[in-house]
Short mmCIF file of C-alpha atoms in Angstrom, two decimals:
data_model
loop_
_atom_site.label_atom_id
_atom_site.label_comp_id
_atom_site.label_asym_id
_atom_site.label_seq_id
_atom_site.Cartn_x
_atom_site.Cartn_y
_atom_site.Cartn_z
CA MET T 1 -0.71 -16.79 20.45
CA VAL T 2 2.82 -16.24 21.70
CA PRO T 3 5.18 -13.41 20.76
CA ASN T 4 7.97 -15.26 18.94
CA ASP T 5 9.53 -18.50 17.73
CA ARG T 6 11.55 -19.14 20.87
CA VAL T 7 8.51 -18.96 23.14
CA LEU T 8 6.45 -21.12 20.79
CA LYS T 9 9.12 -23.81 20.76
CA GLN T 10 9.26 -23.67 24.54
CA VAL T 11 5.47 -23.99 24.81
CA VAL T 12 5.63 -27.08 22.65
CA CYS T 13 8.86 -28.73 23.72
CA ASP T 14 9.45 -27.90 27.39
CA GLU T 15 10.06 -31.23 29.09
CA SER T 16 7.74 -30.67 32.02
CA THR T 17 5.13 -28.19 30.73
CA GLY T 18 5.28 -28.53 26.94
CA VAL T 19 2.37 -29.53 24.70
CA LEU T 20 4.21 -32.66 23.61
CA SER T 21 4.87 -33.82 27.15
CA ALA T 22 1.44 -33.05 28.52
CA ALA T 23 -0.80 -34.26 25.77
CA GLN T 24 -1.31 -37.96 25.96
CA ALA T 25 -4.52 -37.99 23.97
CA ASN T 26 -3.84 -39.29 20.52
CA SER T 27 -4.79 -37.08 17.58
CA LEU T 28 -4.97 -33.89 19.63
CA VAL T 29 -4.64 -30.90 17.28
CA HIS T 30 -2.43 -27.94 18.16
CA VAL T 31 -3.58 -24.81 16.28
CA SER T 32 -0.74 -22.31 16.31
CA CYS T 33 -1.85 -18.73 15.57
CA SER T 34 1.43 -16.96 16.30
CA THR T 35 3.42 -15.04 13.69
CA VAL T 36 6.58 -17.10 13.43
CA HIS T 37 9.07 -18.33 10.84
CA PRO T 38 7.46 -20.90 8.52
CA ASP T 39 10.31 -23.30 9.26
CA THR T 40 9.34 -23.21 12.93
CA SER T 41 5.86 -24.42 12.01
CA ARG T 42 7.33 -27.09 9.73
CA GLU T 43 9.65 -28.35 12.47
CA LEU T 44 6.89 -28.34 15.04
CA ALA T 45 4.51 -30.15 12.68
CA ALA T 46 7.08 -32.93 12.31
CA LEU T 47 7.61 -33.07 16.07
CA HIS T 48 3.89 -33.30 16.71
CA GLU T 49 3.51 -36.05 14.16
CA ALA T 50 6.38 -37.98 15.73
CA ASN T 51 4.52 -37.75 19.04
CA GLY T 52 1.14 -38.82 17.69
CA LEU T 53 -0.26 -35.29 17.72
CA ARG T 54 -1.27 -32.97 14.88
CA PHE T 55 -0.25 -29.38 14.15
CA VAL T 56 -1.95 -26.61 12.16
CA GLY T 57 -0.21 -23.32 11.41
CA ALA T 58 -2.96 -20.69 11.41
CA PRO T 59 -1.55 -17.20 11.99
CA ILE T 60 -4.20 -14.57 12.45
CA PHE T 61 -4.80 -11.09 11.08
CA ALA T 62 -6.71 -9.27 13.83
CA ARG T 63 -6.31 -7.33 17.00
CA ALA T 64 -8.00 -8.37 20.24
CA ASP T 65 -11.08 -6.22 19.61
CA GLY T 66 -11.39 -7.62 16.09
CA VAL T 67 -11.34 -11.18 17.41
CA ALA T 68 -14.01 -10.23 19.92
CA ARG T 69 -16.18 -9.11 17.03
CA ARG T 70 -15.42 -12.29 15.02
CA LEU T 71 -13.59 -10.31 12.35
CA ALA T 72 -10.33 -12.24 12.32
CA SER T 73 -8.78 -13.79 9.22
CA PHE T 74 -6.74 -16.98 9.53
CA CYS T 75 -4.03 -18.05 7.07
CA VAL T 76 -4.03 -21.80 7.40
CA GLY T 77 -1.46 -24.43 6.47
CA GLY T 78 -1.65 -28.06 7.56
CA LYS T 79 -2.85 -31.53 6.69
CA ASP T 80 -6.49 -31.86 5.70
CA GLY T 81 -7.67 -33.94 8.62
CA ALA T 82 -6.03 -31.70 11.17
CA VAL T 83 -7.41 -28.56 9.54
CA GLN T 84 -10.91 -30.08 9.43
CA SER T 85 -10.67 -30.75 13.16
CA ALA T 86 -9.51 -27.19 13.79
CA LEU T 87 -12.19 -25.47 11.70
CA PRO T 88 -14.85 -25.14 14.43
CA VAL T 89 -12.37 -23.36 16.70
CA LEU T 90 -11.16 -21.07 13.92
CA GLU T 91 -14.63 -20.26 12.63
CA ALA T 92 -15.76 -19.36 16.12
CA ASN T 93 -13.47 -16.35 15.79
CA CYS T 94 -14.21 -15.27 12.25
CA GLY T 95 -17.20 -16.99 10.66
CA ALA T 96 -16.82 -19.26 7.65
CA GLY T 97 -15.40 -16.52 5.41
CA GLY T 98 -12.36 -15.83 7.52
CA VAL T 99 -10.47 -19.09 7.07
CA PHE T 100 -8.05 -19.11 4.11
CA ARG T 101 -6.29 -22.38 3.35
CA PHE T 102 -2.93 -22.56 1.61
CA GLY T 103 -2.30 -26.28 1.35
CA GLU T 104 -0.72 -28.95 3.52
CA ASP T 105 2.57 -27.18 4.24
CA ALA T 106 2.35 -26.29 7.95
CA GLY T 107 4.41 -23.14 7.28
CA ALA T 108 2.32 -21.83 4.37
CA GLY T 109 0.10 -19.65 6.54
CA ASN T 110 3.15 -18.12 8.17
CA VAL T 111 4.48 -17.10 4.77
CA VAL T 112 1.19 -15.33 4.00
CA LYS T 113 1.17 -13.63 7.38
CA LEU T 114 4.74 -12.38 6.93
CA ALA T 115 3.92 -11.22 3.40
CA GLY T 116 0.86 -9.37 4.69
CA ASN T 117 2.68 -7.73 7.57
CA PHE T 118 5.40 -6.63 5.17
CA MET T 119 2.69 -5.07 2.99
CA ILE T 120 1.23 -3.23 5.98
CA ALA T 121 4.63 -1.85 6.94
CA SER T 122 5.19 -0.86 3.32
CA ALA T 123 1.84 0.98 3.30
CA ILE T 124 2.80 2.84 6.49
CA GLU T 125 6.08 3.90 4.91
CA SER T 126 4.49 5.02 1.65
CA CYS T 127 1.82 7.03 3.51
CA ALA T 128 4.58 8.70 5.53
CA GLU T 129 6.64 9.57 2.46
CA ALA T 130 3.61 10.85 0.54
CA LEU T 131 2.50 13.00 3.47
CA SER T 132 6.00 14.34 3.95
CA LEU T 133 5.99 15.45 0.31
CA ALA T 134 2.59 17.09 0.83
CA GLU T 135 3.36 18.73 4.16
CA LYS T 136 6.61 20.24 2.97
CA SER T 137 4.76 21.53 -0.09
CA GLY T 138 2.47 23.48 2.23
CA LEU T 139 -0.52 21.12 2.38
CA GLU T 140 -2.31 19.75 5.42
CA ARG T 141 -1.33 16.15 6.13
CA GLU T 142 -4.75 15.14 7.49
CA ALA T 143 -6.64 16.49 4.48
CA VAL T 144 -4.42 14.67 1.99
CA MET T 145 -4.67 11.37 3.84
CA SER T 146 -8.41 11.72 4.27
CA MET T 147 -8.86 12.17 0.52
CA LEU T 148 -6.69 9.18 -0.34
CA HIS T 149 -8.17 6.72 2.13
CA SER T 150 -11.70 7.70 1.24
CA THR T 151 -11.14 7.11 -2.49
CA ILE T 152 -8.51 4.88 -4.08
CA PHE T 153 -7.13 3.54 -0.78
CA ASP T 154 -10.46 2.98 0.96
CA CYS T 155 -9.50 0.00 3.12
CA LEU T 156 -8.76 -0.86 6.71
CA ILE T 157 -5.01 -0.52 6.59
CA TYR T 158 -4.92 2.92 4.99
CA ARG T 159 -7.80 4.29 7.02
CA GLY T 160 -6.29 3.19 10.33
CA TYR T 161 -2.60 3.72 9.80
CA GLY T 162 -3.05 6.60 7.37
CA ASP T 163 -4.64 8.83 9.98
CA ARG T 164 -2.09 7.86 12.61
CA VAL T 165 0.76 8.72 10.30
CA ALA T 166 -0.97 11.96 9.25
CA GLN T 167 -1.50 13.04 12.85
CA ARG T 168 1.73 11.46 14.12
CA CYS T 169 -0.36 9.59 16.68
CA HIS T 170 1.58 6.49 17.70
CA HIS T 171 1.21 6.02 21.47
CA PRO T 172 -0.62 2.86 22.57
CA GLY T 173 -3.67 3.91 24.53
CA GLU T 174 -4.50 6.93 22.40
CA PRO T 175 -8.00 6.58 20.89
CA LEU T 176 -6.67 6.73 17.34
CA VAL T 177 -4.16 3.97 18.13
CA GLY T 178 -5.93 1.76 20.66
CA PRO T 179 -3.78 -1.09 21.94
CA GLY T 180 -1.54 -0.71 18.91
CA PHE T 181 0.87 -3.21 17.41
CA GLN T 182 4.26 -2.93 19.03
CA LEU T 183 7.04 -1.59 16.82
CA ASP T 184 9.45 -4.21 18.22
CA LEU T 185 7.13 -6.89 16.82
CA GLY T 186 7.10 -5.13 13.45
CA LEU T 187 10.88 -5.32 13.39
CA LYS T 188 10.68 -9.01 14.26
CA ASP T 189 8.22 -9.69 11.43
CA VAL T 190 10.13 -7.78 8.76
CA THR T 191 13.29 -9.56 9.86
CA LEU T 192 11.51 -12.93 9.59
CA ALA T 193 10.26 -12.02 6.11
CA LEU T 194 13.79 -11.12 5.03
CA ASP T 195 15.12 -14.32 6.52
CA VAL T 196 12.64 -16.38 4.50
CA ALA T 197 13.34 -14.19 1.47
CA ALA T 198 17.05 -14.97 1.72
CA LYS T 199 16.37 -18.67 2.12
CA VAL T 200 14.06 -18.93 -0.90
CA GLN T 201 16.06 -16.35 -2.93
CA ALA T 202 13.41 -13.67 -3.34
CA PRO T 203 14.97 -10.18 -3.20
CA MET T 204 12.71 -7.68 -1.38
CA PRO T 205 14.33 -4.25 -1.60
CA VAL T 206 11.45 -2.44 0.12
CA ALA T 207 11.57 -4.95 2.97
CA SER T 208 15.30 -4.29 3.32
CA LEU T 209 14.59 -0.57 3.49
CA LEU T 210 11.87 -1.18 6.07
CA ARG T 211 14.18 -3.19 8.28
CA ASP T 212 16.49 -0.19 8.44
CA ARG T 213 13.46 1.99 9.25
CA PHE T 214 12.47 -0.28 12.12
CA LEU T 215 16.04 -0.55 13.38
CA GLY T 216 16.31 3.25 13.35
CA ALA T 217 13.06 3.59 15.28
CA THR T 218 14.08 1.06 17.92
CA ALA T 219 17.48 2.76 18.19
CA ARG T 220 15.57 5.93 19.08
CA GLY T 221 13.79 4.07 21.87
CA ARG T 222 10.44 3.67 20.11
CA GLY T 223 10.13 -0.10 20.23
CA HIS T 224 7.15 0.13 22.60
CA MET T 225 5.21 2.50 20.34
CA ASP T 226 2.79 1.44 17.59
CA TRP T 227 4.73 0.33 14.51
CA SER T 228 3.25 3.25 12.55
CA ALA T 229 5.83 5.28 14.52
CA ILE T 230 8.33 4.54 11.74
CA GLY T 231 6.52 7.49 10.12
CA LEU T 232 8.17 9.80 12.66
CA SER T 233 11.55 8.98 11.15
CA VAL T 234 10.28 10.03 7.72
CA SER T 235 9.28 13.41 9.15
CA GLU T 236 12.55 13.77 11.04
CA ASP T 237 14.52 13.02 7.87
CA ALA T 238 12.66 15.95 6.30
CA GLY T 239 13.70 18.26 9.12
CA VAL T 240 10.27 18.37 10.73
CA ASP T 241 10.12 18.76 14.51
CA VAL T 242 8.11 15.82 15.89
CA SER T 243 8.91 16.45 19.55
CA GLU T 244 5.28 17.25 20.34
CA SER T 245 4.18 13.85 19.06
CA LEU T 246 6.82 12.18 21.20
CA ALA T 247 6.49 14.11 24.41
CA LEU T 248 2.85 14.85 25.05
CA PRO T 249 0.87 12.33 27.06
CA PRO T 250 -1.83 10.57 25.04
CA LYS T 251 -4.82 12.33 26.55
CA LYS T 252 -3.57 15.77 25.51
CA ARG T 253 -3.05 14.86 21.87
CA LYS T 254 -5.24 16.09 19.07
CA LEU T 255 -7.48 13.30 17.83
CA ALA T 256 -9.80 12.84 14.92
CA ALA T 257 -13.47 13.30 15.68
CA GLY T 258 -14.19 9.74 14.61
CA GLY T 259 -12.12 8.26 17.39
CA ALA T 260 -10.53 4.87 17.23
CA GLU T 261 -10.40 2.48 14.33
CA THR T 262 -12.45 -0.36 15.72
CA ARG T 263 -11.21 -3.19 13.57
CA GLU T 264 -7.49 -3.51 13.66
CA VAL T 265 -4.91 -5.77 12.19
CA ALA T 266 -1.52 -7.31 12.84
CA MET O 1 -5.89 16.26 -20.04
CA VAL O 2 -2.50 16.26 -21.73
CA PRO O 3 0.37 13.84 -21.10
CA ASN O 4 3.05 16.12 -19.64
CA ASP O 5 4.23 19.58 -18.61
CA ARG O 6 5.72 20.49 -21.99
CA VAL O 7 2.48 19.82 -23.86
CA LEU O 8 0.42 21.65 -21.24
CA LYS O 9 2.63 24.73 -21.51
CA GLN O 10 2.31 24.59 -25.30
CA VAL O 11 -1.49 24.30 -25.08
CA VAL O 12 -1.54 27.41 -22.92
CA CYS O 13 1.24 29.54 -24.37
CA ASP O 14 1.50 28.76 -28.10
CA GLU O 15 1.38 32.13 -29.82
CA SER O 16 -1.17 31.17 -32.44
CA THR O 17 -3.19 28.34 -30.88
CA GLY O 18 -2.64 28.73 -27.11
CA VAL O 19 -5.36 29.30 -24.54
CA LEU O 20 -3.91 32.69 -23.65
CA SER O 21 -3.86 33.91 -27.26
CA ALA O 22 -7.28 32.60 -28.21
CA ALA O 23 -9.34 33.46 -25.19
CA GLN O 24 -10.45 37.05 -25.26
CA ALA O 25 -13.37 36.52 -22.90
CA ASN O 26 -12.49 38.00 -19.55
CA SER O 27 -12.72 35.72 -16.51
CA LEU O 28 -12.62 32.50 -18.53
CA VAL O 29 -11.53 29.62 -16.25
CA HIS O 30 -9.01 27.04 -17.43
CA VAL O 31 -9.42 23.79 -15.46
CA SER O 32 -6.24 21.76 -15.88
CA CYS O 33 -6.68 18.07 -15.03
CA SER O 34 -3.28 16.83 -16.18
CA THR O 35 -0.72 15.26 -13.87
CA VAL O 36 2.10 17.80 -14.00
CA HIS O 37 4.67 19.42 -11.71
CA PRO O 38 2.99 21.73 -9.18
CA ASP O 39 5.32 24.52 -10.26
CA THR O 40 3.93 24.25 -13.78
CA SER O 41 0.44 24.91 -12.41
CA ARG O 42 1.75 27.80 -10.32
CA GLU O 43 3.48 29.38 -13.32
CA LEU O 44 0.45 28.93 -15.52
CA ALA O 45 -1.86 30.36 -12.85
CA ALA O 46 0.27 33.52 -12.78
CA LEU O 47 0.30 33.70 -16.58
CA HIS O 48 -3.47 33.33 -16.76
CA GLU O 49 -3.95 36.03 -14.15
CA ALA O 50 -1.65 38.37 -16.03
CA ASN O 51 -3.84 37.83 -19.09
CA GLY O 52 -7.16 38.36 -17.32
CA LEU O 53 -7.98 34.65 -17.19
CA ARG O 54 -8.24 32.21 -14.29
CA PHE O 55 -6.60 28.85 -13.71
CA VAL O 56 -7.58 25.87 -11.56
CA GLY O 57 -5.27 22.90 -11.06
CA ALA O 58 -7.55 19.87 -10.75
CA PRO O 59 -5.71 16.63 -11.51
CA ILE O 60 -7.94 13.61 -11.65
CA PHE O 61 -7.82 10.09 -10.26
CA ALA O 62 -9.76 7.98 -12.76
CA ARG O 63 -9.45 6.10 -15.98
CA ALA O 64 -11.67 6.82 -18.97
CA ASP O 65 -14.30 4.24 -17.99
CA GLY O 66 -14.38 5.60 -14.44
CA VAL O 67 -15.06 9.10 -15.71
CA ALA O 68 -17.85 7.74 -17.90
CA ARG O 69 -19.43 6.31 -14.75
CA ARG O 70 -18.92 9.58 -12.81
CA LEU O 71 -16.48 7.93 -10.42
CA ALA O 72 -13.60 10.36 -10.79
CA SER O 73 -11.90 12.17 -7.89
CA PHE O 74 -10.45 15.63 -8.43
CA CYS O 75 -7.64 17.14 -6.32
CA VAL O 76 -8.27 20.85 -6.62
CA GLY O 77 -6.03 23.85 -6.00
CA GLY O 78 -6.93 27.40 -7.01
CA LYS O 79 -8.55 30.65 -5.98
CA ASP O 80 -12.03 30.40 -4.50
CA GLY O 81 -13.89 32.26 -7.25
CA ALA O 82 -12.26 30.28 -10.01
CA VAL O 83 -12.92 26.97 -8.24
CA GLN O 84 -16.57 27.92 -7.69
CA SER O 85 -16.92 28.59 -11.43
CA ALA O 86 -15.30 25.25 -12.21
CA LEU O 87 -17.38 23.15 -9.82
CA PRO O 88 -20.28 22.37 -12.18
CA VAL O 89 -17.88 20.99 -14.77
CA LEU O 90 -15.98 18.94 -12.19
CA GLU O 91 -19.08 17.61 -10.47
CA ALA O 92 -20.50 16.52 -13.80
CA ASN O 93 -17.74 13.89 -13.79
CA CYS O 94 -17.86 12.77 -10.19
CA GLY O 95 -20.84 14.03 -8.22
CA ALA O 96 -20.43 16.34 -5.26
CA GLY O 97 -18.35 13.89 -3.23
CA GLY O 98 -15.53 13.66 -5.73
CA VAL O 99 -14.12 17.18 -5.48
CA PHE O 100 -11.38 17.59 -2.86
CA ARG O 101 -10.06 21.11 -2.28
CA PHE O 102 -6.58 21.81 -1.00
CA GLY O 103 -6.51 25.60 -0.78
CA GLU O 104 -5.66 28.44 -3.13
CA ASP O 105 -2.25 27.20 -4.25
CA ALA O 106 -2.80 26.27 -7.92
CA GLY O 107 -0.20 23.49 -7.55
CA ALA O 108 -1.66 21.89 -4.42
CA GLY O 109 -3.79 19.38 -6.31
CA ASN O 110 -0.75 18.33 -8.32
CA VAL O 111 1.13 17.54 -5.12
CA VAL O 112 -1.72 15.29 -3.96
CA LYS O 113 -1.90 13.58 -7.32
CA LEU O 114 1.86 12.90 -7.35
CA ALA O 115 1.67 11.66 -3.74
CA GLY O 116 -1.21 9.35 -4.66
CA ASN O 117 0.47 7.97 -7.77
CA PHE O 118 3.61 7.33 -5.74
CA MET O 119 1.48 5.40 -3.25
CA ILE O 120 -0.05 3.31 -6.06
CA ALA O 121 3.38 2.47 -7.46
CA SER O 122 4.54 1.62 -3.94
CA ALA O 123 1.54 -0.70 -3.52
CA ILE O 124 2.36 -2.43 -6.81
CA GLU O 125 5.95 -2.97 -5.68
CA SER O 126 4.95 -4.28 -2.26
CA CYS O 127 2.43 -6.70 -3.78
CA ALA O 128 5.13 -7.93 -6.15
CA GLU O 129 7.68 -8.46 -3.37
CA ALA O 130 5.15 -10.16 -1.09
CA LEU O 131 4.02 -12.49 -3.89
CA SER O 132 7.60 -13.29 -4.82
CA LEU O 133 8.22 -14.34 -1.21
CA ALA O 134 5.08 -16.48 -1.30
CA GLU O 135 5.66 -18.02 -4.73
CA LYS O 136 9.24 -18.99 -3.98
CA SER O 137 8.00 -20.52 -0.72
CA GLY O 138 5.78 -22.82 -2.75
CA LEU O 139 2.47 -20.96 -2.48
CA GLU O 140 0.10 -19.91 -5.27
CA ARG O 141 0.42 -16.21 -6.07
CA GLU O 142 -3.26 -15.76 -6.97
CA ALA O 143 -4.53 -17.36 -3.75
CA VAL O 144 -2.31 -15.20 -1.56
CA MET O 145 -3.29 -12.00 -3.32
CA SER O 146 -6.96 -12.91 -3.28
CA MET O 147 -6.87 -13.40 0.48
CA LEU O 148 -5.09 -10.10 1.11
CA HIS O 149 -7.22 -7.91 -1.14
CA SER O 150 -10.42 -9.43 0.18
CA THR O 151 -9.51 -8.73 3.82
CA ILE O 152 -7.07 -6.09 5.07
CA PHE O 153 -6.34 -4.59 1.64
CA ASP O 154 -9.91 -4.57 0.35
CA CYS O 155 -9.70 -1.50 -1.88
CA LEU O 156 -9.57 -0.56 -5.53
CA ILE O 157 -5.81 -0.33 -5.89
CA TYR O 158 -4.99 -3.70 -4.35
CA ARG O 159 -7.87 -5.51 -6.01
CA GLY O 160 -6.99 -4.22 -9.46
CA TYR O 161 -3.21 -4.17 -9.41
CA GLY O 162 -2.90 -7.05 -6.97
CA ASP O 163 -4.45 -9.53 -9.39
CA ARG O 164 -2.44 -8.20 -12.31
CA VAL O 165 0.78 -8.60 -10.39
CA ALA O 166 -0.28 -12.06 -9.15
CA GLN O 167 -1.10 -13.24 -12.68
CA ARG O 168 1.66 -11.19 -14.32
CA CYS O 169 -0.99 -9.69 -16.58
CA HIS O 170 0.31 -6.33 -17.80
CA HIS O 171 -0.60 -5.98 -21.47
CA PRO O 172 -3.02 -3.15 -22.32
CA GLY O 173 -6.09 -4.68 -23.90
CA GLU O 174 -6.17 -7.76 -21.71
CA PRO O 175 -9.46 -7.96 -19.76
CA LEU O 176 -7.69 -7.85 -16.41
CA VAL O 177 -5.76 -4.74 -17.48
CA GLY O 178 -8.16 -2.85 -19.74
CA PRO O 179 -6.65 0.27 -21.26
CA GLY O 180 -4.02 0.29 -18.53
CA PHE O 181 -1.84 3.13 -17.34
CA GLN O 182 1.32 3.38 -19.38
CA LEU O 183 4.53 2.49 -17.55
CA ASP O 184 6.30 5.43 -19.21
CA LEU O 185 3.80 7.75 -17.50
CA GLY O 186 4.46 6.03 -14.18
CA LEU O 187 8.15 6.80 -14.60
CA LYS O 188 7.26 10.42 -15.40
CA ASP O 189 5.11 10.74 -12.27
CA VAL O 190 7.60 9.17 -9.88
CA THR O 191 10.29 11.40 -11.37
CA LEU O 192 8.07 14.47 -10.84
CA ALA O 193 7.42 13.42 -7.23
CA LEU O 194 11.15 13.07 -6.62
CA ASP O 195 11.77 16.43 -8.25
CA VAL O 196 9.27 18.11 -5.90
CA ALA O 197 10.68 16.09 -3.00
CA ALA O 198 14.17 17.42 -3.71
CA LYS O 199 12.88 20.97 -3.97
CA VAL O 200 10.96 20.89 -0.68
CA GLN O 201 13.56 18.68 1.04
CA ALA O 202 11.46 15.62 1.76
CA PRO O 203 13.49 12.42 1.39
CA MET O 204 11.46 9.57 -0.16
CA PRO O 205 13.59 6.44 -0.18
CA VAL O 206 10.83 4.18 -1.54
CA ALA O 207 10.19 6.66 -4.36
CA SER O 208 13.90 6.57 -5.20
CA LEU O 209 13.78 2.78 -5.30
CA LEU O 210 10.68 2.96 -7.50
CA ARG O 211 12.37 5.27 -9.98
CA ASP O 212 15.06 2.66 -10.45
CA ARG O 213 12.34 0.02 -10.88
CA PHE O 214 10.64 2.08 -13.59
CA LEU O 215 13.94 2.88 -15.28
CA GLY O 216 14.79 -0.81 -15.32
CA ALA O 217 11.42 -1.67 -16.84
CA THR O 218 11.70 0.97 -19.57
CA ALA O 219 15.25 -0.20 -20.26
CA ARG O 220 13.76 -3.64 -20.95
CA GLY O 221 11.37 -2.09 -23.47
CA ARG O 222 8.25 -2.22 -21.28
CA GLY O 223 7.36 1.46 -21.34
CA HIS O 224 4.17 0.77 -23.31
CA MET O 225 2.91 -1.85 -20.84
CA ASP O 226 0.73 -1.16 -17.80
CA TRP O 227 2.85 0.28 -14.98
CA SER O 228 2.10 -2.82 -12.89
CA ALA O 229 4.69 -4.46 -15.19
CA ILE O 230 7.38 -3.31 -12.74
CA GLY O 231 6.26 -6.47 -10.94
CA LEU O 232 7.91 -8.54 -13.68
CA SER O 233 11.29 -7.20 -12.61
CA VAL O 234 10.65 -8.39 -9.05
CA SER O 235 10.01 -11.90 -10.38
CA GLU O 236 13.04 -11.76 -12.67
CA ASP O 237 15.24 -10.69 -9.76
CA ALA O 238 14.07 -13.84 -7.99
CA GLY O 239 15.09 -16.00 -10.94
CA VAL O 240 11.55 -16.67 -12.11
CA ASP O 241 10.98 -17.11 -15.84
CA VAL O 242 8.38 -14.54 -16.95
CA SER O 243 8.79 -15.07 -20.67
CA GLU O 244 5.26 -16.43 -20.99
CA SER O 245 3.83 -13.23 -19.56
CA LEU O 246 5.88 -11.18 -22.00
CA ALA O 247 5.45 -13.15 -25.17
CA LEU O 248 1.90 -14.42 -25.38
CA PRO O 249 -0.67 -12.26 -27.10
CA PRO O 250 -3.35 -10.93 -24.73
CA LYS O 251 -6.19 -13.13 -25.93
CA LYS O 252 -4.29 -16.33 -25.12
CA ARG O 253 -3.49 -15.37 -21.53
CA LYS O 254 -5.09 -16.91 -18.49
CA LEU O 255 -7.58 -14.50 -16.95
CA ALA O 256 -9.57 -14.42 -13.76
CA ALA O 257 -13.17 -15.47 -14.08
CA GLY O 258 -14.31 -12.06 -12.85
CA GLY O 259 -12.90 -10.29 -15.87
CA ALA O 260 -11.85 -6.68 -15.86
CA GLU O 261 -11.65 -4.28 -12.96
CA THR O 262 -14.24 -1.76 -14.01
CA ARG O 263 -13.18 1.23 -12.00
CA GLU O 264 -9.60 2.13 -12.56
CA VAL O 265 -7.24 4.77 -11.41
CA ALA O 266 -4.23 6.82 -12.47
#
């Protein structure tokens, strides 16, 4: 996995070190798990084919510790033969149930990944708004979130990000956050989703709103924090002082008894 | 449960038939499970107290079939003694794990219920936008949703509403929808949330966007449909023809093999 489209293209196309230049073996399969623009995967698939190689776009939902526990999910697009060749590698990271195929379009998996990351960001925002309503009505943020993610929103995304937003715990390295998913990358992914949305003419008003959220957070110097830190802006907009959440070093922060979410995504 | 604040006030205050006029028994406890403005609960709690009665605000997350299976969740606000008296009635519908207390403020449970319903509506909208991006990129809506709600969004709300949005299945009575939750009531709840938000000064930009979504759907005559029907507007905005989903009678619609979601919320 590489962080963005530019790096991926370089990894493939660099004249001296690129995949295309190095690989002489016919029918080699390049499985690309990065979160990039679907058109990048489509271009690269064509380039591979022109060079006698094969390309599978297989972006992954999982954090490093999730991969280690074989809990990843792959969104796969690519030609049948190439995907068949790639399956053993993919299934080594997730078991047979973690590979989801979306047809022969090499960019299809990237669309699903961008759609999913948009949905995660949207869930973070809606948790933050709901908790702001609750907190300013005199309720305890943690108690409200705990009720919601143990009942109707009892899934990974709401349990993990819900508690972080409730406790305003967004520093990578804190037990509740773990390695985190960098806010700068969240901005990149929402921007990619909106770029595809413009191209295929699919208005996404919440995604547009989220892009402004991410831009505002990076403008405040939070690009290195976990992307759940967009929740801080929601609190600030409601006149809540979040300086403690920003300033204190991770080890001094209040943390839930349960510790870190062990399976993490995006 | 009654549908709105006006009816609840009438049930309590009507001079000839109201709870306050009829109940002579001292210390009677009125457990109000309706989704209303928290201030309505606070006013009614004071009125009950002035008349020697007690009031508990205990809005419920569950549909009729969920209650029948004792799967409800109650968000409870009210004075300790009154809540203790109400517990046997509440737990009869949900077991001990389904009662969530949020302090002595009689309106606290209403805040949580409005926050939760806002989060459901937000999830519906984000599913609809994500699937619009996917569909217009050439992917199958059902396959994308199935992958997402079986992995990172594996919870009640995304499983139930996700498939409805994917299949554009929003008519009450259809197996995938069941009795449904009326779109008009969704508009009421988002409006209540925004009213509280304005009062406590908690900006909720996604809630504002959702109100416009609900207004647009009611303007198109969809107030009687399930509130997931706001997803139709997302498709229409992307130039997708949804006339089939609007016109066909429920029994002729394509349905998932799994049939109805059995536990339903809001």
